[in-house]
Coordinates of C-alpha atoms and ligand atoms in Angstrom, one line a residue:
X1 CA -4.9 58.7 9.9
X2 CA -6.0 62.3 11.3
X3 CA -7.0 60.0 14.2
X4 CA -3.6 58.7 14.9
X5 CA -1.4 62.0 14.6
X6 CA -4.4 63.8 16.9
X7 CA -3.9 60.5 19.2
X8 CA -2.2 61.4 22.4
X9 CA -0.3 58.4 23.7
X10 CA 1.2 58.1 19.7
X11 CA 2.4 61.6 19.6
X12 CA 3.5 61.1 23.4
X13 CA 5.5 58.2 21.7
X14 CA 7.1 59.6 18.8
X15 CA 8.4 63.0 20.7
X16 CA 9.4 61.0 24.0
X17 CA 12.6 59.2 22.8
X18 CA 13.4 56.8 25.9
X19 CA 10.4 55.5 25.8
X20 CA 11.1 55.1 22.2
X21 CA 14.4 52.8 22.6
X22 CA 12.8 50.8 25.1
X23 CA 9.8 49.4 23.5
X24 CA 11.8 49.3 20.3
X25 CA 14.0 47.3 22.3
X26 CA 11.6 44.8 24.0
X27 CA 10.4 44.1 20.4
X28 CA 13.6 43.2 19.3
X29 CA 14.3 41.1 22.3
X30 CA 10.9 39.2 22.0
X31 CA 11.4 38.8 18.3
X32 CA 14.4 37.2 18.8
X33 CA 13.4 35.0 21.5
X34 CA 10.5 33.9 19.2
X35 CA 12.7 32.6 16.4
X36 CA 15.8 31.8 18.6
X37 CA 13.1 29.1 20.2
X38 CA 11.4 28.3 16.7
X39 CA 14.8 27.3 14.9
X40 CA 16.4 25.8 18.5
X41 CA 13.4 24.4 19.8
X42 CA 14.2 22.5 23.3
X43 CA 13.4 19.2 21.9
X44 CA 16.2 16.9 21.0
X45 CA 16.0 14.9 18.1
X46 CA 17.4 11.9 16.6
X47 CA 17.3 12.9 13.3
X48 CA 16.9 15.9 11.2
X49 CA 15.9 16.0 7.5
X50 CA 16.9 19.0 5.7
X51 CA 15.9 20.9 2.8
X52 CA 13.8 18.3 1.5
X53 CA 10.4 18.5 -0.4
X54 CA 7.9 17.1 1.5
X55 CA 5.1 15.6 -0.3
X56 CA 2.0 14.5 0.8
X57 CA -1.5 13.5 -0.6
X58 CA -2.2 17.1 -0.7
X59 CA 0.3 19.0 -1.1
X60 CA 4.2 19.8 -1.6
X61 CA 6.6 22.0 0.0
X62 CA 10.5 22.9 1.6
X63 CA 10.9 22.1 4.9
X64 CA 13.1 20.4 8.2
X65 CA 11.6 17.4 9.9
X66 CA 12.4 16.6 13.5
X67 CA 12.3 12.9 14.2
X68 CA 12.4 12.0 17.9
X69 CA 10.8 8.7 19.4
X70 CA 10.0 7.5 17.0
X71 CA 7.8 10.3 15.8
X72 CA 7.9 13.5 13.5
X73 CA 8.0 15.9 16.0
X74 CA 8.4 19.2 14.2
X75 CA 7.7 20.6 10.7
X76 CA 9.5 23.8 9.8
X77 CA 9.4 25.7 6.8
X78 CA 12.6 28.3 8.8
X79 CA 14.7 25.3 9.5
X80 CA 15.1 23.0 12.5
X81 CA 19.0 23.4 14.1
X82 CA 20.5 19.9 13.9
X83 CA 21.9 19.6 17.3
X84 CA 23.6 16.0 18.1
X85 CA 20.9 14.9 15.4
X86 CA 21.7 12.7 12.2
X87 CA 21.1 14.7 9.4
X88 CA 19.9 13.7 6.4
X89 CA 20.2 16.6 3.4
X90 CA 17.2 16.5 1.4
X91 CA 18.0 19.1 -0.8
X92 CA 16.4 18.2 -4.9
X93 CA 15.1 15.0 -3.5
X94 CA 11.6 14.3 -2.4
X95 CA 10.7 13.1 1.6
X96 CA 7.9 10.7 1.4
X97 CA 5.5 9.2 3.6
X98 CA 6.6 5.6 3.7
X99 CA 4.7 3.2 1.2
X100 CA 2.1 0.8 2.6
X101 CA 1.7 -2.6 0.7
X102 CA -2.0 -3.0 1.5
X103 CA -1.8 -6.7 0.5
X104 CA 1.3 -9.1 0.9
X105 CA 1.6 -12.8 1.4
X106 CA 4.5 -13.7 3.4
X107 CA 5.8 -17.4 3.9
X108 CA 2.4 -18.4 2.7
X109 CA 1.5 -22.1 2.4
X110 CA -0.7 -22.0 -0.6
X111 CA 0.2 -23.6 -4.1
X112 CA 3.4 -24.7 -1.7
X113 CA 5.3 -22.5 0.3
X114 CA 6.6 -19.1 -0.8
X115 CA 10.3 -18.8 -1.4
X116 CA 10.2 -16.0 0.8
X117 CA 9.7 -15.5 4.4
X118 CA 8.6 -12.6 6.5
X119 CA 12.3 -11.7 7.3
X120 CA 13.9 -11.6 3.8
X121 CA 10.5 -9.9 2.0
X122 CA 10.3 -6.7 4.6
X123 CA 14.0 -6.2 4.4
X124 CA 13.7 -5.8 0.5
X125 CA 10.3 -3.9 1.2
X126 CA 12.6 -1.8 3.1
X127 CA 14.9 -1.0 0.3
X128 CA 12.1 0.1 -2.1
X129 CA 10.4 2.8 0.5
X130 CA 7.8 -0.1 1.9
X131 CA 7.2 0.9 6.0
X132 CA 4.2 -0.9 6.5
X133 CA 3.1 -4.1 5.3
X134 CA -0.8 -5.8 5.8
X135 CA -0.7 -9.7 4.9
X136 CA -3.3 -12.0 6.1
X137 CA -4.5 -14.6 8.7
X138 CA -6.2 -16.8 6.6
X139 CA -8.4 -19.8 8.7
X140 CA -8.4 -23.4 7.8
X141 CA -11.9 -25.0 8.3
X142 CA -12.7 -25.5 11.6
X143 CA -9.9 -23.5 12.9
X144 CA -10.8 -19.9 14.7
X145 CA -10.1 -16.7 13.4
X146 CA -8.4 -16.0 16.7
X147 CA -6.2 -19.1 16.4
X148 CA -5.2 -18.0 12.4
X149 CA -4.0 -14.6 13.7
X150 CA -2.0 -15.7 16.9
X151 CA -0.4 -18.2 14.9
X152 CA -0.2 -15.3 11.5
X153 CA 1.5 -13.1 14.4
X154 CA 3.7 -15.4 16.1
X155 CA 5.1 -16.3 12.6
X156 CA 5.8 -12.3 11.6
X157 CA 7.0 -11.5 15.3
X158 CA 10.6 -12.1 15.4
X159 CA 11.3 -11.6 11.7
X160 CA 9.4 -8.7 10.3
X161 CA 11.8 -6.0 9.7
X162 CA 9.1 -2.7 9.4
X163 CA 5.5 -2.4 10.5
X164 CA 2.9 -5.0 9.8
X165 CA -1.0 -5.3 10.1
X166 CA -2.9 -8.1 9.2
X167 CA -6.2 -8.5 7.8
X168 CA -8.3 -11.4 8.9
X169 CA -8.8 -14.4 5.9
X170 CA -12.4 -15.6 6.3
X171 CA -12.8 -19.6 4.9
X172 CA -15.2 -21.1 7.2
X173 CA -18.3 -18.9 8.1
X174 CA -20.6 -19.7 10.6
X175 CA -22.0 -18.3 13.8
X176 CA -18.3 -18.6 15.7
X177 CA -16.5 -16.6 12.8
X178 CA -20.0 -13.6 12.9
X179 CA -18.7 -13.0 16.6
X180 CA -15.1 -13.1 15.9
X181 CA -15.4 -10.6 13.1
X182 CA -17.1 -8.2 15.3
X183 CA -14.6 -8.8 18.2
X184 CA -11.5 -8.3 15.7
X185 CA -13.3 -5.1 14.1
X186 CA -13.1 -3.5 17.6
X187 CA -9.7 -4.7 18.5
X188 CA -7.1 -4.4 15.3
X189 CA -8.0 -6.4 12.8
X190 CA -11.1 -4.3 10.7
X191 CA -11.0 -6.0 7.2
X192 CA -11.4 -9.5 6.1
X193 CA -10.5 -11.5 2.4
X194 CA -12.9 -13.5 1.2
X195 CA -12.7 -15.3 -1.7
X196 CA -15.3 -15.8 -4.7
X197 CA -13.4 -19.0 -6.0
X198 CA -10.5 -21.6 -4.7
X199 CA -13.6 -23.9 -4.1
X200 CA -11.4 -26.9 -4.5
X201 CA -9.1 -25.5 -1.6
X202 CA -11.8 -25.1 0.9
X203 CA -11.5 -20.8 0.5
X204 CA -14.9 -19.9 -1.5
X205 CA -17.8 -17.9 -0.1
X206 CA -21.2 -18.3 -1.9
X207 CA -23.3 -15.0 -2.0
X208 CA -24.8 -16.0 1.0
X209 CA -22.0 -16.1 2.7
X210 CA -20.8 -12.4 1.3
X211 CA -24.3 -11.1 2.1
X212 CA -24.2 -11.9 5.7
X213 CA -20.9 -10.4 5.8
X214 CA -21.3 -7.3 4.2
X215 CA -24.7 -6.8 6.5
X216 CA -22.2 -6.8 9.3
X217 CA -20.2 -4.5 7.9
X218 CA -22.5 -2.0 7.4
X219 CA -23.6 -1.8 11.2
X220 CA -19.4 -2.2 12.7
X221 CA -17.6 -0.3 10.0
X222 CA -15.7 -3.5 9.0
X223 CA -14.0 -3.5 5.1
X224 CA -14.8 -7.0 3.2
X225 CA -11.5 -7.5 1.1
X226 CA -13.1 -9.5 -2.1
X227 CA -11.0 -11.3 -4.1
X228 CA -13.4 -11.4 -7.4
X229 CA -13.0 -14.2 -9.8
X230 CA -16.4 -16.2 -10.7
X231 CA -15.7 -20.3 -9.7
X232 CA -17.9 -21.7 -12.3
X233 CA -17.2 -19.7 -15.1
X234 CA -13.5 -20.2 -14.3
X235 CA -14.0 -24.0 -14.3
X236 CA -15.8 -24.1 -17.2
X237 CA -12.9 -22.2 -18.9
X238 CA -10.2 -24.1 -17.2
X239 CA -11.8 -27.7 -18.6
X240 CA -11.8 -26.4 -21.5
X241 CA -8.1 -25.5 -22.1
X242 CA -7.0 -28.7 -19.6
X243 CA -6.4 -30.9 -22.8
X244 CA -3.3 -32.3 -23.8
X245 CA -4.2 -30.3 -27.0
X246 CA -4.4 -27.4 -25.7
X247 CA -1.5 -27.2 -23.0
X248 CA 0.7 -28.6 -26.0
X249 CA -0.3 -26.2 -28.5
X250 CA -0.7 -23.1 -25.9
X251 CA 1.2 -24.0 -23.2
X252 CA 1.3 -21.2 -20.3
X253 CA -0.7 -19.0 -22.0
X254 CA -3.8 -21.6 -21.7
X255 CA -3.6 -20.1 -18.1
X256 CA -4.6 -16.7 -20.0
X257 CA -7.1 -17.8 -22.3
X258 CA -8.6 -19.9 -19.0
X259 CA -9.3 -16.7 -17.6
X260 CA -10.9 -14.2 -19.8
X261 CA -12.4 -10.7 -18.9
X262 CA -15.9 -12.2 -18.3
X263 CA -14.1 -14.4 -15.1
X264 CA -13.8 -11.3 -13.2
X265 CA -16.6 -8.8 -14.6
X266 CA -18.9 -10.9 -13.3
X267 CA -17.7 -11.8 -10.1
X268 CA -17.3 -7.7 -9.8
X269 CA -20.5 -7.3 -11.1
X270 CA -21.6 -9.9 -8.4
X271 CA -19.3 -8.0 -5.5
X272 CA -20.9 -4.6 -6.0
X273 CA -24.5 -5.8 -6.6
X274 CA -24.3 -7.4 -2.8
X275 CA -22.5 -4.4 -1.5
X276 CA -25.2 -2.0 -2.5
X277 CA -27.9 -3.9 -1.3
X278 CA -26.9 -4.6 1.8
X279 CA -25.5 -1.5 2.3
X280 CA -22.4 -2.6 3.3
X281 CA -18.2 -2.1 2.6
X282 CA -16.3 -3.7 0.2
X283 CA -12.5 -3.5 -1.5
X284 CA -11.8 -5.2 -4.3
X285 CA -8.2 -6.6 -4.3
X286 CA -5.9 -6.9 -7.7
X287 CA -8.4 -5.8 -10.2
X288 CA -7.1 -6.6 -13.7
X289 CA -9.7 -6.1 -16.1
X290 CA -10.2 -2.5 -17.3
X291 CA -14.1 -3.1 -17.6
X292 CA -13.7 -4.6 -13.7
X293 CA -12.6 -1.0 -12.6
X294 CA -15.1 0.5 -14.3
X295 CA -17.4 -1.4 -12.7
X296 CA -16.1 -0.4 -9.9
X297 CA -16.2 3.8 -10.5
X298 CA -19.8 3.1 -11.7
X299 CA -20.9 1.5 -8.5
X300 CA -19.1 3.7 -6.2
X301 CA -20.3 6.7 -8.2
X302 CA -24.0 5.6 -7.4
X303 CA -23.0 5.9 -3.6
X304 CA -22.1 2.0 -2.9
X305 CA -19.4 1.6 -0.6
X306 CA -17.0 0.3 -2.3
X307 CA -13.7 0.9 -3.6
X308 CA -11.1 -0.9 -5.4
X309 CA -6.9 -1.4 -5.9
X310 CA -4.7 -3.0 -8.6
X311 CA -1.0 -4.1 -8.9
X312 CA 1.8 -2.7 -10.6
X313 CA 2.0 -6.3 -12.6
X314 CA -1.4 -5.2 -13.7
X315 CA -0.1 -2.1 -15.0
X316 CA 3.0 -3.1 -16.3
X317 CA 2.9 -6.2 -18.0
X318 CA -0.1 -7.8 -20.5
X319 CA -0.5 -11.4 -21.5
X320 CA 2.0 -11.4 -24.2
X321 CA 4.6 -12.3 -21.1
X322 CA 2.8 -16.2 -21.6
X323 CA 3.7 -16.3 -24.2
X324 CA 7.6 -16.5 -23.5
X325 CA 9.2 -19.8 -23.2
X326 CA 9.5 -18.9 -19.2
X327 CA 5.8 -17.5 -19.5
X328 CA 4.9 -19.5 -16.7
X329 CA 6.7 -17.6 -14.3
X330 CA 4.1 -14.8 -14.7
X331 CA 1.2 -16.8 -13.4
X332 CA -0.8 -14.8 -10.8
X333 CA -4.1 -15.2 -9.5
X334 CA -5.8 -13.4 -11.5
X335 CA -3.4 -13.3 -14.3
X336 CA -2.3 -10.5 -16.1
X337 CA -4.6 -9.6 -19.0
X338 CA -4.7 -8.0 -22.3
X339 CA -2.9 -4.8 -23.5
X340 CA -6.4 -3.3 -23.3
X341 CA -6.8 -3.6 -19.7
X342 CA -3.3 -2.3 -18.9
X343 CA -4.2 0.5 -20.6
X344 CA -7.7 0.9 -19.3
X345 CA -6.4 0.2 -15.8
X346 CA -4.0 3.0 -16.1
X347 CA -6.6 5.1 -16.5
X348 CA -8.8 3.9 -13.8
X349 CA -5.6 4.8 -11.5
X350 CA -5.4 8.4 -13.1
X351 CA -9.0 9.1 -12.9
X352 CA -9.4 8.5 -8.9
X353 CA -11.6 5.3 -9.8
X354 CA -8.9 2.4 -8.4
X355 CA -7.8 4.4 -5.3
X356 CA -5.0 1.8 -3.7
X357 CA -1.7 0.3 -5.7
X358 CA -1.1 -2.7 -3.6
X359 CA 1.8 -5.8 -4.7
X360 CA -0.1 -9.0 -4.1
X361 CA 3.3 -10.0 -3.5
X362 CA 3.5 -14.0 -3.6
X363 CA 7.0 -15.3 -3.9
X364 CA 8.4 -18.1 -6.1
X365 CA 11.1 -19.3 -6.6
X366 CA 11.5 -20.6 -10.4
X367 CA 12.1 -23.8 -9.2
X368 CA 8.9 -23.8 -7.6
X369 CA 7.6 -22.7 -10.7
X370 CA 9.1 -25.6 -13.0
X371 CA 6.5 -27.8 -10.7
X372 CA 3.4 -27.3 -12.7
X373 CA 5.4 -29.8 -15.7
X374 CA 3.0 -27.8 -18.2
X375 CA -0.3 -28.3 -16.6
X376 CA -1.6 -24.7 -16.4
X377 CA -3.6 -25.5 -13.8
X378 CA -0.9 -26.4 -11.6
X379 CA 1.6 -23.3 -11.7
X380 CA 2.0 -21.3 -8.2
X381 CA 0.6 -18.4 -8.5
X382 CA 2.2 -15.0 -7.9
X383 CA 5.6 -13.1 -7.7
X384 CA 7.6 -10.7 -5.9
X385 CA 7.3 -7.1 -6.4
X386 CA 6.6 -5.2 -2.9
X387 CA 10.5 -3.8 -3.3
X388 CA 9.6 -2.4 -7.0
X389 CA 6.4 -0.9 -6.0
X390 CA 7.8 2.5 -5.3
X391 CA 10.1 3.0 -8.1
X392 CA 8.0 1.2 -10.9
X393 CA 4.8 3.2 -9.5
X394 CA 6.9 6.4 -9.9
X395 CA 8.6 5.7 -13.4
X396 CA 5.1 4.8 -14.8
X397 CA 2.8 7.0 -13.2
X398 CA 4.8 10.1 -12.3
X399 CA 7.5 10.4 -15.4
X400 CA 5.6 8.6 -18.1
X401 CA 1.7 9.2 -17.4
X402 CA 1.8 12.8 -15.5
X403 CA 0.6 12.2 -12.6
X404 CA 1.8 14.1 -9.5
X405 CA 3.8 13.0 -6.9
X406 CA 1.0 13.9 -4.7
X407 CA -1.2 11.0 -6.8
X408 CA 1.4 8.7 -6.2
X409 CA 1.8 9.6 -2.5
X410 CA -2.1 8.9 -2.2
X411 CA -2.2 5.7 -3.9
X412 CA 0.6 4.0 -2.1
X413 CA 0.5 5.1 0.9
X414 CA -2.2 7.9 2.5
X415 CA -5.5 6.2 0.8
X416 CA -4.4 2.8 2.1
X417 CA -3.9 4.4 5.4
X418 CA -7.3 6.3 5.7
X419 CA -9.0 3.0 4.2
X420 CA -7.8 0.5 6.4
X421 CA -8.0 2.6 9.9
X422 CA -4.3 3.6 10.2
X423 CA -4.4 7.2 9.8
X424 CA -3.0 9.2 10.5
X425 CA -0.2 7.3 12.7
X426 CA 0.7 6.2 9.2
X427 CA 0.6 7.2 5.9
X428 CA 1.3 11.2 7.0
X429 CA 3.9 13.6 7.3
X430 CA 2.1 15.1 10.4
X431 CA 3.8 16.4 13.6
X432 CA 3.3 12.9 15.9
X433 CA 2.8 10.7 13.4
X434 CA 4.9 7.5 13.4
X435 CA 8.7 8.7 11.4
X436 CA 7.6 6.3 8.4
X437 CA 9.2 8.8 5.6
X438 CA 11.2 7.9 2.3
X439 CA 13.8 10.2 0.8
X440 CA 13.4 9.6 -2.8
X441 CA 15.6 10.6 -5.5
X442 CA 13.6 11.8 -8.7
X443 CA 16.5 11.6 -11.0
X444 CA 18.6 8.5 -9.9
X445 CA 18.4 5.6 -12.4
X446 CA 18.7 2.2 -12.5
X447 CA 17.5 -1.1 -14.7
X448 CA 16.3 -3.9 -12.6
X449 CA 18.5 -6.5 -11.9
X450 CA 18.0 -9.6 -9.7
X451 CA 21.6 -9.3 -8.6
X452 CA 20.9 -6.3 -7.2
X453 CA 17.9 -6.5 -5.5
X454 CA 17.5 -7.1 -2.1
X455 CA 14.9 -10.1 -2.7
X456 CA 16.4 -13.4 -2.3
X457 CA 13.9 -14.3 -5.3
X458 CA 16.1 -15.9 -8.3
X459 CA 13.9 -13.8 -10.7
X460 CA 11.6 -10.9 -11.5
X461 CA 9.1 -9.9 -13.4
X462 CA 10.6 -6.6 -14.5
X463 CA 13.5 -7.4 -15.2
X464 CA 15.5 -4.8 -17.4
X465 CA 13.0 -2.3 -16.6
X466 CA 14.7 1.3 -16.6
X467 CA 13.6 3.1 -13.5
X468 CA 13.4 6.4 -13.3
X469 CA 13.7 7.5 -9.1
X470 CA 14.7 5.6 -6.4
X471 CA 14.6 5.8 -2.7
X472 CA 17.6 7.1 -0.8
X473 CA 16.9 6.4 2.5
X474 CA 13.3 4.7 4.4
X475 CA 13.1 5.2 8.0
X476 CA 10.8 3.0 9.9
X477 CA 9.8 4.9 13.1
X478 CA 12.6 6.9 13.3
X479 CA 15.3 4.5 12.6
X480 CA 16.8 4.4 9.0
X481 CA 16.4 1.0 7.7
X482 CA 17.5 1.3 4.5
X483 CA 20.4 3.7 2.4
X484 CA 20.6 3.3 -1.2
X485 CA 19.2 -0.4 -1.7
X486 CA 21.4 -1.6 1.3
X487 CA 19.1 -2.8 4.1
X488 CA 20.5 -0.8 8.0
X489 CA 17.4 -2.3 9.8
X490 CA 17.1 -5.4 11.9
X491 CA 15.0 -8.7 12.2
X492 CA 12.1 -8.3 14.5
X493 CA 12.2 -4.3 14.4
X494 CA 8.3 -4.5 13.0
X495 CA 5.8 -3.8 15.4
X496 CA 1.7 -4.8 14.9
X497 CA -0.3 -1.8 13.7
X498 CA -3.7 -2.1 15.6
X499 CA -6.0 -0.5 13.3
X500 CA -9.9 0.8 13.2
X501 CA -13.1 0.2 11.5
X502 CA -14.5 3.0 9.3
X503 CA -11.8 3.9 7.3
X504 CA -12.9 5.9 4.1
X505 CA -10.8 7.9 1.0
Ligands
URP601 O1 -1.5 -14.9 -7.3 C1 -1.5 -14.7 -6.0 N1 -1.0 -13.7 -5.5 N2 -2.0 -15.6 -5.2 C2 -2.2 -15.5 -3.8 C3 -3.6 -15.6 -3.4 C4 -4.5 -14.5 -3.7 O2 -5.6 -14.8 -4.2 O3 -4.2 -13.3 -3.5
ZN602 ZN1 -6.7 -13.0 -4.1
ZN603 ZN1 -3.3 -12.0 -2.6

């Protein structure tokens, strides 16, 4: 301090007073400049979300977004002035990264041909917060992997109402399908299903097959999407129950008892034995045992690449639901298991061991359902539900199981992101990433209703479920493609997300 008062050009200062007024003055004037340009910016935007709380993976907070392009262009905790913009007031609601469905089927011609198509699906995915969607290309023997995804893409193109990836279906592997795995990895398309059982349909891969695939993956950075079900122990089961004894006496719930725990623990067992010797990358898709996700944490605990996602009919339902005279309905592949494993699932989502919520959306109409004329066996399997994820995930997770809203933020939209190579374009509330953002209301409610739902789907498994939150608004880059369960967006709006190998949570 002695310093300072014994400093010359201070003293100088403080006794020369127009000197004084002018620097004062020059800080005023560059002050104001500073936050004239901060608040004012020179960008134009198209719209401007106020006061909302932004939530991401990692955090929450106030603040304007600044959507131009396309993009978020600007984050400001001191306000962004509106202009010409749109405004949206966030004020007491939430602004969310838009939710990615890491696994969809649309129009999928498998057990027949969904009820829903790519246009009808999205819209309704739309509606419930859904920006991005990743469905599959799934080849027929002898066809190319190329020729699956042209034709996947050409299907999606002019319909698809929000963002789309797709992730490669590998049925027929041989030295062809090695080099178009590679060639995909590098250009778009990193992750490939395979499938432990549909033997009959022409889909399984034997462990040889897995091996060799998962080697590969280790060396490109590739992600081996597994769906995990063991084919002889499940045809063991399903002779078994296929009696007219049984279906008589049990009827849709055979289709449970069919399938028990041990179906899928081994075939997990199996999955993450492979993965960790051949040092490779693996994701199990819809896990539904509570042991199978354990099996899961254990192995990925031990340092085996490998991670795993479940549904929210996984979560919310358990095998009583076969039990109803429409039990049938219900059928998924897996099915839905005991109250045990929702439980114990719900706690694999808490505890960080299943990382990804995902839909497995697979539409039927109950029509298409009546065909299986009580042969368990014969019931298409799966059911809408990309529209509920949001608000079911939410009402579950956030307002009955404490979770955070940064949990749920991870699990439905930033983990899938960072897993399958689409971060941070999506699945962030960054300046520049793609304007994918849900303003979600924590305390509307409403009970599900198929009449007012945007799926075309004459039923759903939730029905007369209270939620608790719902989105306001979804924007798809920059363009607001849904306000309060009415779809504002268009037919062929989507665009392909080109993604890249590597991805990790
Ligand atoms: O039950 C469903 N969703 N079936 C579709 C095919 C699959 O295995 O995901
Ligand atoms: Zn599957
Ligand atoms: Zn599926």
């Amino acid at each position: 301090m002695r310093y300072f008062t014994k400093n010359l050009p201070l003293r100088y200062f403080t006794k020369n007073l127009p000197l004084r007024y002018l620097i004062i003055s020059a800080v005023v004037l560059f002050i104001y400049t500073f936050s004239y340009t901060e608040c004012h910016g020179a960008e134009d935007y198209d719209i401007v979300i106020k006061g909302g709380t932004i939530v991401t993976a990692q955090t929450s907070f106030v603040a304007d977004i600044g959507i131009g392009n396309g993009k978020i262009l600007k984050i400001a905790k001191n306000g962004i002035v509106a202009g010409s913009a749109e405004v949206i007031y966030g004020a007491g609601k939430y602004v969310l990264p838009g939710a990615i469905d890491a696994h969809v089927h649309m129009n999928l011609k498998f057990c027949g041909s969904n009820s829903e198509d790519w246009d009808t699906s999205t819209a309704a995915a739309a509606c419930g917060g859904v920006t991005t969607i990743i469905d599959f290309a799934i080849q027929t023997k002898g066809q190319t992997l190329a020729s699956a995804i042209k034709a996947r893409m050409a299907d999606a193109r002019n319909k698809v109402c929000i963002d789309f990836a797709l992730h490669g279906g590998i049925t027929d592997w041989n030295e062809r399908t090695k080099k178009e795995m590679r060639h995909f990895t590098k250009n778009g398309i990193p992750s490939f299903k395979m499938f432990m059982i549909y033997k009959s349909q022409g889909w399984m891969a034997d462990d040889a097959m897995l091996f060799e695939a998962l080697e590969q993956t280790k060396e490109t950075g590739a992600l081996i999407l597994l769906h995990a079900e063991s084919e002889p122990l499940l045809a063991l089961f399903q002779k078994q129950y296929k009696t007219d004894k049984m279906m008589k006496k049990h009827k849709a719930y055979c289709h449970s008892l069919a399938r028990p725990e041990i179906t899928e623990t081994e075939a997990i067992n199996r999955a993450c034995f492979l993965t960790k010797t051949t040092g490779g990358r693996a994701y199990i898709v819809h896990v539904s045992s509570a042991e199978g996700s354990k099996i899961i944490g254990r192995a990925a605990k031990a340092g085996t690449h490998i991670w795993g996602e479940t549904c929210p009919q996984y979560l919310l339902l358990d095998d009583s639901v076969f039990k109803r005279s429409d039990g049938h309905l219900f059928a998924t592949c897996p099915q839905i298991k005991k109250l045990k494993d929702k439980e114990g699932l719900l706690q694999s989502v808490k505890n960080g061991v299943l990382t990804v919520l995902s839909t497995d959306t697979c539409t039927f109409s109950k029509k298409q359902k009546a065909s299986w004329n009580g042969d368990f066996t014969k019931i298409p399997y799966g059911m809408p539900g990309v529209e509920t994820l949001l608000p079911t995930m939410h009402t579950l997770l956030v307002k009955k199981s404490r979770c955070s809203m940064n949990q749920l933020v991870a699990l439905t939209s930033t983990n899938p992101a960072k897993l399958f190579g689409m971060y941070p374009q999506k699945g962030a509330i960054e300046k520049g990433s793609d304007a994918d953002l849900v303003v979600f209301d924590p305390m509307a409610e409403q009970t599900i209703d198929i009449g007012t739902l945007k799926s075309t789907c004459d039923w759903n498994p939730y029905e007369g479920m209270k939620l608790q939150g719902l989105p306001v608004v979804t924007i798809s880059r920059g363009r607001i493609v849904a306000r309060k369960g009415k779809f504002m967006g268009k037919k062929g709006w989507g665009r392909f997300v080109h993604r890249k190998p590597g991805g990790s949570i």
